[in-house]
Structure formats: structure tokens, C-alpha cells
Short mmCIF file of C-alpha atoms in Angstrom, two decimals:
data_model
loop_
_atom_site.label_atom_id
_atom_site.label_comp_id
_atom_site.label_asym_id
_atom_site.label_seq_id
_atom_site.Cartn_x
_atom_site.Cartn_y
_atom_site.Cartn_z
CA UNK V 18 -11.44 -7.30 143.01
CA UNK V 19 -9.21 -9.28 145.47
CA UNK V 20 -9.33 -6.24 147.82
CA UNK V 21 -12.92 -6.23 148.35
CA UNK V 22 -13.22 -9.56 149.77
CA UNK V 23 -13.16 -10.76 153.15
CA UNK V 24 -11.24 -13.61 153.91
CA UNK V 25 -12.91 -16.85 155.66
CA UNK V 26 -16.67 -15.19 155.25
CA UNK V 27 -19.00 -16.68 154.33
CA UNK V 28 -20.56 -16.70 150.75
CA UNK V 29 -23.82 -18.09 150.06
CA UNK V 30 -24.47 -20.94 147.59
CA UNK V 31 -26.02 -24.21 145.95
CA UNK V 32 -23.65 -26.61 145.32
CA UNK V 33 -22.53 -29.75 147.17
CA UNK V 34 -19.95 -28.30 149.41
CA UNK V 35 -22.96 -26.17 150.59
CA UNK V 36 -25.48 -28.72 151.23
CA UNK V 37 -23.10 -30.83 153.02
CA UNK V 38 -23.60 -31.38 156.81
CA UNK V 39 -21.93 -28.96 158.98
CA UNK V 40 -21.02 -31.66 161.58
CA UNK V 41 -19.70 -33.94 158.64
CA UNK V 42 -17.56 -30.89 157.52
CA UNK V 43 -16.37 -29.81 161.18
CA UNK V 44 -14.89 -33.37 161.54
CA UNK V 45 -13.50 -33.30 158.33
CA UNK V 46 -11.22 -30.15 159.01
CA UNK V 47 -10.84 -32.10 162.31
CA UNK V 48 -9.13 -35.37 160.52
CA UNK V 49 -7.50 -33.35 157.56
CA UNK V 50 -5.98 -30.74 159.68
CA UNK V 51 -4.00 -33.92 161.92
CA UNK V 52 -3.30 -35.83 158.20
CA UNK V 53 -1.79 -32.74 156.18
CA UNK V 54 1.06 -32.00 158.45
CA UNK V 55 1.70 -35.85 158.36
CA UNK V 56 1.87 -35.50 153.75
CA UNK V 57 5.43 -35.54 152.17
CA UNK V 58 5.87 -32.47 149.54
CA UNK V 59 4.54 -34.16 146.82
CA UNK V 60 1.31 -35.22 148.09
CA UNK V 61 0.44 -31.98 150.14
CA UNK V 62 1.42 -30.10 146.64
CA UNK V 63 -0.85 -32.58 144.72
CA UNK V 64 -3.51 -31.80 147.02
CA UNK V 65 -3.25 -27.98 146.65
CA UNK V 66 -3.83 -28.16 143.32
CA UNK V 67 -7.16 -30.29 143.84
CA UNK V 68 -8.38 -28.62 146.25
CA UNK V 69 -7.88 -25.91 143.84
CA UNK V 70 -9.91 -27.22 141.00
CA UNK V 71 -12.81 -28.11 143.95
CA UNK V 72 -13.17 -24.74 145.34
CA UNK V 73 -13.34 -23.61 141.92
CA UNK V 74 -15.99 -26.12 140.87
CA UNK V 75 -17.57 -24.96 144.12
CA UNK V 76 -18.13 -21.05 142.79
CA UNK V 77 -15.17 -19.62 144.31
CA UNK V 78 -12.89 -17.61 141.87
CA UNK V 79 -9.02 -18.11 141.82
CA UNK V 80 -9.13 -14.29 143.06
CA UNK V 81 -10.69 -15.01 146.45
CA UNK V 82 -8.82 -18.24 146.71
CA UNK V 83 -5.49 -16.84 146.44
CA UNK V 84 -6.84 -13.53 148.82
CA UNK V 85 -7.52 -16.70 151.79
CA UNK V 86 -3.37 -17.69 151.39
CA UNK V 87 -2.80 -14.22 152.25
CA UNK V 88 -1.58 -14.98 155.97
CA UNK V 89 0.36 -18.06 154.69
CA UNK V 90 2.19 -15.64 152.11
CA UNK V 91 2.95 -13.21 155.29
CA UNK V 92 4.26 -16.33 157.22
CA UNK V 93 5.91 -17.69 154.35
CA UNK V 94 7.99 -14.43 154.17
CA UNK V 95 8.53 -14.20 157.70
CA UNK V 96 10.21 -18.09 157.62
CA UNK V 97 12.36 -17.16 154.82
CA UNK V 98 13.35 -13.90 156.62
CA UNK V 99 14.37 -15.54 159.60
CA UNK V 100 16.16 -18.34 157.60
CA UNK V 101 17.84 -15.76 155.41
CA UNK V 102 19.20 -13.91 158.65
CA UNK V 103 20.26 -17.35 160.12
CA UNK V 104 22.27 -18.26 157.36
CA UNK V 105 23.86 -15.06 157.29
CA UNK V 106 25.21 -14.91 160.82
CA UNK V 107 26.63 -18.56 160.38
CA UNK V 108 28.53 -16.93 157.23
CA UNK V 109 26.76 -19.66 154.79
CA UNK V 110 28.43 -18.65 151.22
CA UNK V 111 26.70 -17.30 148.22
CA UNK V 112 24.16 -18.08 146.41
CA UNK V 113 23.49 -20.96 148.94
CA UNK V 114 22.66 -18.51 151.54
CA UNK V 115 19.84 -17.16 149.05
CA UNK V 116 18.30 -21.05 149.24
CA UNK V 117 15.17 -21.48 151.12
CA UNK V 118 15.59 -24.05 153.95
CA UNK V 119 13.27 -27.50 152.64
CA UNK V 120 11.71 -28.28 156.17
CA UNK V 121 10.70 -24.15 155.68
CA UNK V 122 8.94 -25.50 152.40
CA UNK V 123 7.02 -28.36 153.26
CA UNK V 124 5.63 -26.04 156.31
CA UNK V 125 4.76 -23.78 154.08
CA UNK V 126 2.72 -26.30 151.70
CA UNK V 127 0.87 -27.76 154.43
CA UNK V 128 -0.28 -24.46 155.92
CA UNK V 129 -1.24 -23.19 152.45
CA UNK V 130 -3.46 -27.20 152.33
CA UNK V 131 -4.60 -26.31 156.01
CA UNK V 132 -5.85 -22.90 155.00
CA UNK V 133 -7.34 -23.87 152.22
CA UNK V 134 -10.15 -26.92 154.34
CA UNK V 135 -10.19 -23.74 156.81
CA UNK V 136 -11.61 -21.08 153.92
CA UNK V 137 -13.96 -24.09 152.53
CA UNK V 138 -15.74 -24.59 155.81
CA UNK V 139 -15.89 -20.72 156.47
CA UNK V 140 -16.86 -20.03 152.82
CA UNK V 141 -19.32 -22.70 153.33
CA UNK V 142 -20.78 -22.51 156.01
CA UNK V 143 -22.52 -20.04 157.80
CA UNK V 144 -21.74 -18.87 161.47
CA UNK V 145 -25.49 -20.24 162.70
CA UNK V 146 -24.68 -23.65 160.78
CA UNK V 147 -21.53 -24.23 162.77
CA UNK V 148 -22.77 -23.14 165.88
CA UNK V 149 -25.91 -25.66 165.23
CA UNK V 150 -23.86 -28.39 164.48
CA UNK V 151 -21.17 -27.93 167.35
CA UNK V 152 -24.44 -28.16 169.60
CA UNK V 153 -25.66 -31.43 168.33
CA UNK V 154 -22.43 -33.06 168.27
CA UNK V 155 -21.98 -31.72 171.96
CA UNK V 156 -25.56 -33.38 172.87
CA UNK V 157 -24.81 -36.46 171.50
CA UNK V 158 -21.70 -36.88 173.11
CA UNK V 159 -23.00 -35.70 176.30
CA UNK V 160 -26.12 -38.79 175.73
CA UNK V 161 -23.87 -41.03 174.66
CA UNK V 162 -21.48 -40.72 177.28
CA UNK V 163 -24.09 -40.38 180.16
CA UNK V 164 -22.58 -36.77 181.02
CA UNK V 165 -24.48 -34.16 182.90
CA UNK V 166 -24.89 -30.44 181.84
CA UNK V 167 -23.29 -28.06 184.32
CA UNK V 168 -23.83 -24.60 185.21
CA UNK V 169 -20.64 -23.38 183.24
CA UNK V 170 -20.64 -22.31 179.49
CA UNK V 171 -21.29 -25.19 177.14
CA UNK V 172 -18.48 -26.83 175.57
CA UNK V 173 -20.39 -25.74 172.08
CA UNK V 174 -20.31 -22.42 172.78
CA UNK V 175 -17.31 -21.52 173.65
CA UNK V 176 -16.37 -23.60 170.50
CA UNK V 177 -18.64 -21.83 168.30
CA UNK V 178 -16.82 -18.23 169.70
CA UNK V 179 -13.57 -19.36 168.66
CA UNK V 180 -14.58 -20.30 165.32
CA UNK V 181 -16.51 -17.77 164.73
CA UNK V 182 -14.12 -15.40 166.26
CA UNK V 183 -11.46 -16.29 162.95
CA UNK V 184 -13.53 -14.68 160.42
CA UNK V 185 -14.72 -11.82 162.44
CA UNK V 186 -10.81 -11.01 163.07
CA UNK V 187 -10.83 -10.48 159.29
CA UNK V 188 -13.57 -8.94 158.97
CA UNK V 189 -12.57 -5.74 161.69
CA UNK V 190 -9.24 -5.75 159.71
CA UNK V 191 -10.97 -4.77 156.31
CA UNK V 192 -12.92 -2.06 157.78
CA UNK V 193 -10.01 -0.45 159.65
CA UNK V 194 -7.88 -0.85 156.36
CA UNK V 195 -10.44 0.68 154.12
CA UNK V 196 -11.27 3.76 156.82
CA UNK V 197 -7.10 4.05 156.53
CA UNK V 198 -7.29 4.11 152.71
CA UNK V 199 -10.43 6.50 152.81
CA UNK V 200 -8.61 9.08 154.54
CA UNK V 201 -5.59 9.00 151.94
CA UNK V 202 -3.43 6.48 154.42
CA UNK V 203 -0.58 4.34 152.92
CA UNK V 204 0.04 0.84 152.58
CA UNK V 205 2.83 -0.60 154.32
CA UNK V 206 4.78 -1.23 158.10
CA UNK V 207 3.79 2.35 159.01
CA UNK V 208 -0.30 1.35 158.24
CA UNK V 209 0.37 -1.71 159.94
CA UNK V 210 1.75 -0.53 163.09
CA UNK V 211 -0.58 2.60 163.53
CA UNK V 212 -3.90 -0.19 163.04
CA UNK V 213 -2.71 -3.22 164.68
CA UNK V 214 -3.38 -1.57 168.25
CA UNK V 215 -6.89 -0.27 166.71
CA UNK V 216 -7.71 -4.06 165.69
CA UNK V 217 -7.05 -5.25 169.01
CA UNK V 218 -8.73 -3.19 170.81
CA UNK V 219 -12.35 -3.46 168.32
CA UNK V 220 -12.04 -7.10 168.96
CA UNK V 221 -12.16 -6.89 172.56
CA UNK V 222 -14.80 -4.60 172.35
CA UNK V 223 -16.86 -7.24 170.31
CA UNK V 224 -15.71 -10.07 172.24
CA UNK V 225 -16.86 -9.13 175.44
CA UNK V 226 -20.17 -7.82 173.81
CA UNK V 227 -20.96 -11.39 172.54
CA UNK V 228 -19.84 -12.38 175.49
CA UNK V 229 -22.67 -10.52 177.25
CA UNK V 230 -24.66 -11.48 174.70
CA UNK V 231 -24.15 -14.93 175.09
CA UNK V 232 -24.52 -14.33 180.02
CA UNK V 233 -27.81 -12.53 178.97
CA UNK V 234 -29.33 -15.40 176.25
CA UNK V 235 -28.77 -18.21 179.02
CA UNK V 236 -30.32 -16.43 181.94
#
């Protein structure tokens, strides 16, 4: 079911996508996530489609692909809202008012391509991988550019939090949604607003227990 499954974790596997470097698939995202918001329509919606058929040749269903474009559906919505309420007030007539704006469009197509490399690293890749691989490709650099370690936190880790810290988001937000729905709670605004101060506050709470995690593991 598409409501059982977390978006951006990880899901273990065989295939090539899996066996692929992590530092060859961090820079990757790196270089596709500066060329897709550079794609005309037509390219970025060719691309969707591939990327598409890859994931799926990869072992992920079209169920858990479409549950990843879930945040690019909300902010889909939200850009047509705001259009929709801009055209109004500058009493654009009917049905053009109804028309979504194009540059609204092609935003939309290249964050559904962006979050679709972002769920293929995540679904890919495993938390230790990436934080392995940021760490080599922070040593290299470091030897190859004659830099010193400080005291401070290593570039790689705090790297490795933030990436790390995308799925986990997810994660706390399909607990808290299924304890709502456990206790005969609703869908809707009224669900959102009464658990969007409750997910906040859980990933603070595991934030700065990592991040003691993290003081205690270097001393």
C-alpha cells in the first residue's frame, strides 16, 4: 500500500543502482540537480518518464514512486493556489483565470525530475554508505588540497546530518500520522495543524541527540 511506505528510506537491494559507488552517486545528484533546472519542458518531461522506467527496472513499484512526488504534488497545489488568487485580484477573465501559469509548470517538472535523483540515492543507498562516502571524498580533498583537520566538526559530518536528516523528517511524520489514525484522528488541515508542532518538536529532540551522539563519538 502507498500509505505504508516511507518516503526517501532506504530499501535494500541487488541491482546496479545498488552496487553503484556512493561517492559516484552523491556527485551525480550534485551535477543533475544544477542541469535539471537548466532543461526546457520537453526534455525535463522526457526525463521523468525515464527515470520512471529506471527506478522501475531498479525494483521500485510505480506505488512508492508516485508516494516520493508527494511533496511536489503539495507544492504543486500551493503554486497553482497562489497563481489562481493572483489572477483573481488582477480581475483576469474566465476560463483564462482557471489556466495554470507555464513558468509554474516547468517548476513543477523539474522539482518532480529533482525529487525523483533525490528518492534514487535515498532508496539506494543506505545512511552508513553516504556518510562513508562523504568522508572519503572529504579526505581526499583535504590530501589533495594540502588542508589541515581542525578541531571543529568535519565538513563530512555535518554533511552526512543534513542528508540524513531528509529521510528521518519523513520518517517521524509517518509515525505521528499513524498514532493520529490509531486513535480514530482525521485526515485533513485540522490533522495537519494539531501534528506539525508535534513533528517539530520530535526532530529537535533527535537532532540534538545525534548531535550528542556525534560530541561523545569524537572525544
Amino acid at each position: 500500500m502507498v500509505n505504508s511506505i516511507t518516503l526517501f528510506s532506504y530499501k535494500n537491494g541487488t541491482t546496479v543502482l545498488h552496487r553503484l559507488d556512493a561517492r559516484i552517486k552523491l556527485l551525480l545528484i550534485f551535477a543533475c540537480g544544477y542541469i535539471v533546472f537548466s532543461l526546457p519542458p520537453v526534455p525535463c518531461a522526457v526525463c521523468i518518464a525515464a527515470v520512471f522506467i529506471v527506478s522501475f527496472s531498479a525494483g521500485f513499484t510505480f506505488a512508492e514512486q508516485l508516494s516520493a512526488l508527494k511533496p511536489a504534488a503539495y507544492y504543486a497545489v500551493l503554486l497553482y493556489t497562489v497563481s489562481l488568487i493572483t489572477a483573481c485580484a488582477s480581475r483576469i477573465p474566465l476560463p483564462s483565470v482557471f489556466i495554470p501559469q507555464k513558468s509554474d509548470m516547468i517548476l513543477s517538472l523539474r522539482l518532480i525530475l529533482t525529487i525523483q535523483f533525490t528518492s534514487i540515492l535515498y532508496r539506494t543507498t543506505s545512511p552508513l554508505a553516504l556518510r562513508t562516502a562523504l568522508e572519503q571524498i572529504e579526505t581526499s580533498a583535504r590530501q589533495f588540497f594540502r588542508l589541515k583537520k581542525t578541531g571543529n566538526l568535519p565538513v563530512s559530518d555535518t554533511l552526512s546530518l543534513l542528508l540524513v536528516f531528509i529521510p528521518r523528517v519523513f520518517d517521524v511524520w509517518t509515525e505521528i500520522s499513524r498514532a493520529w489514525k490509531a486513535r480514530n484522528g482525521r485526515g485533513g488541515i485540522r490533522m495537519i495543524c494539531v501534528l506539525f508542532p508535534v513533528l517539530i518538536s520530535v526532530c529537535m529532540k533527535r537532532s540534538y541527540l545525534t548531535a550528542l551522539a556525534l560530541r561523545n563519538r569524537r572525544q
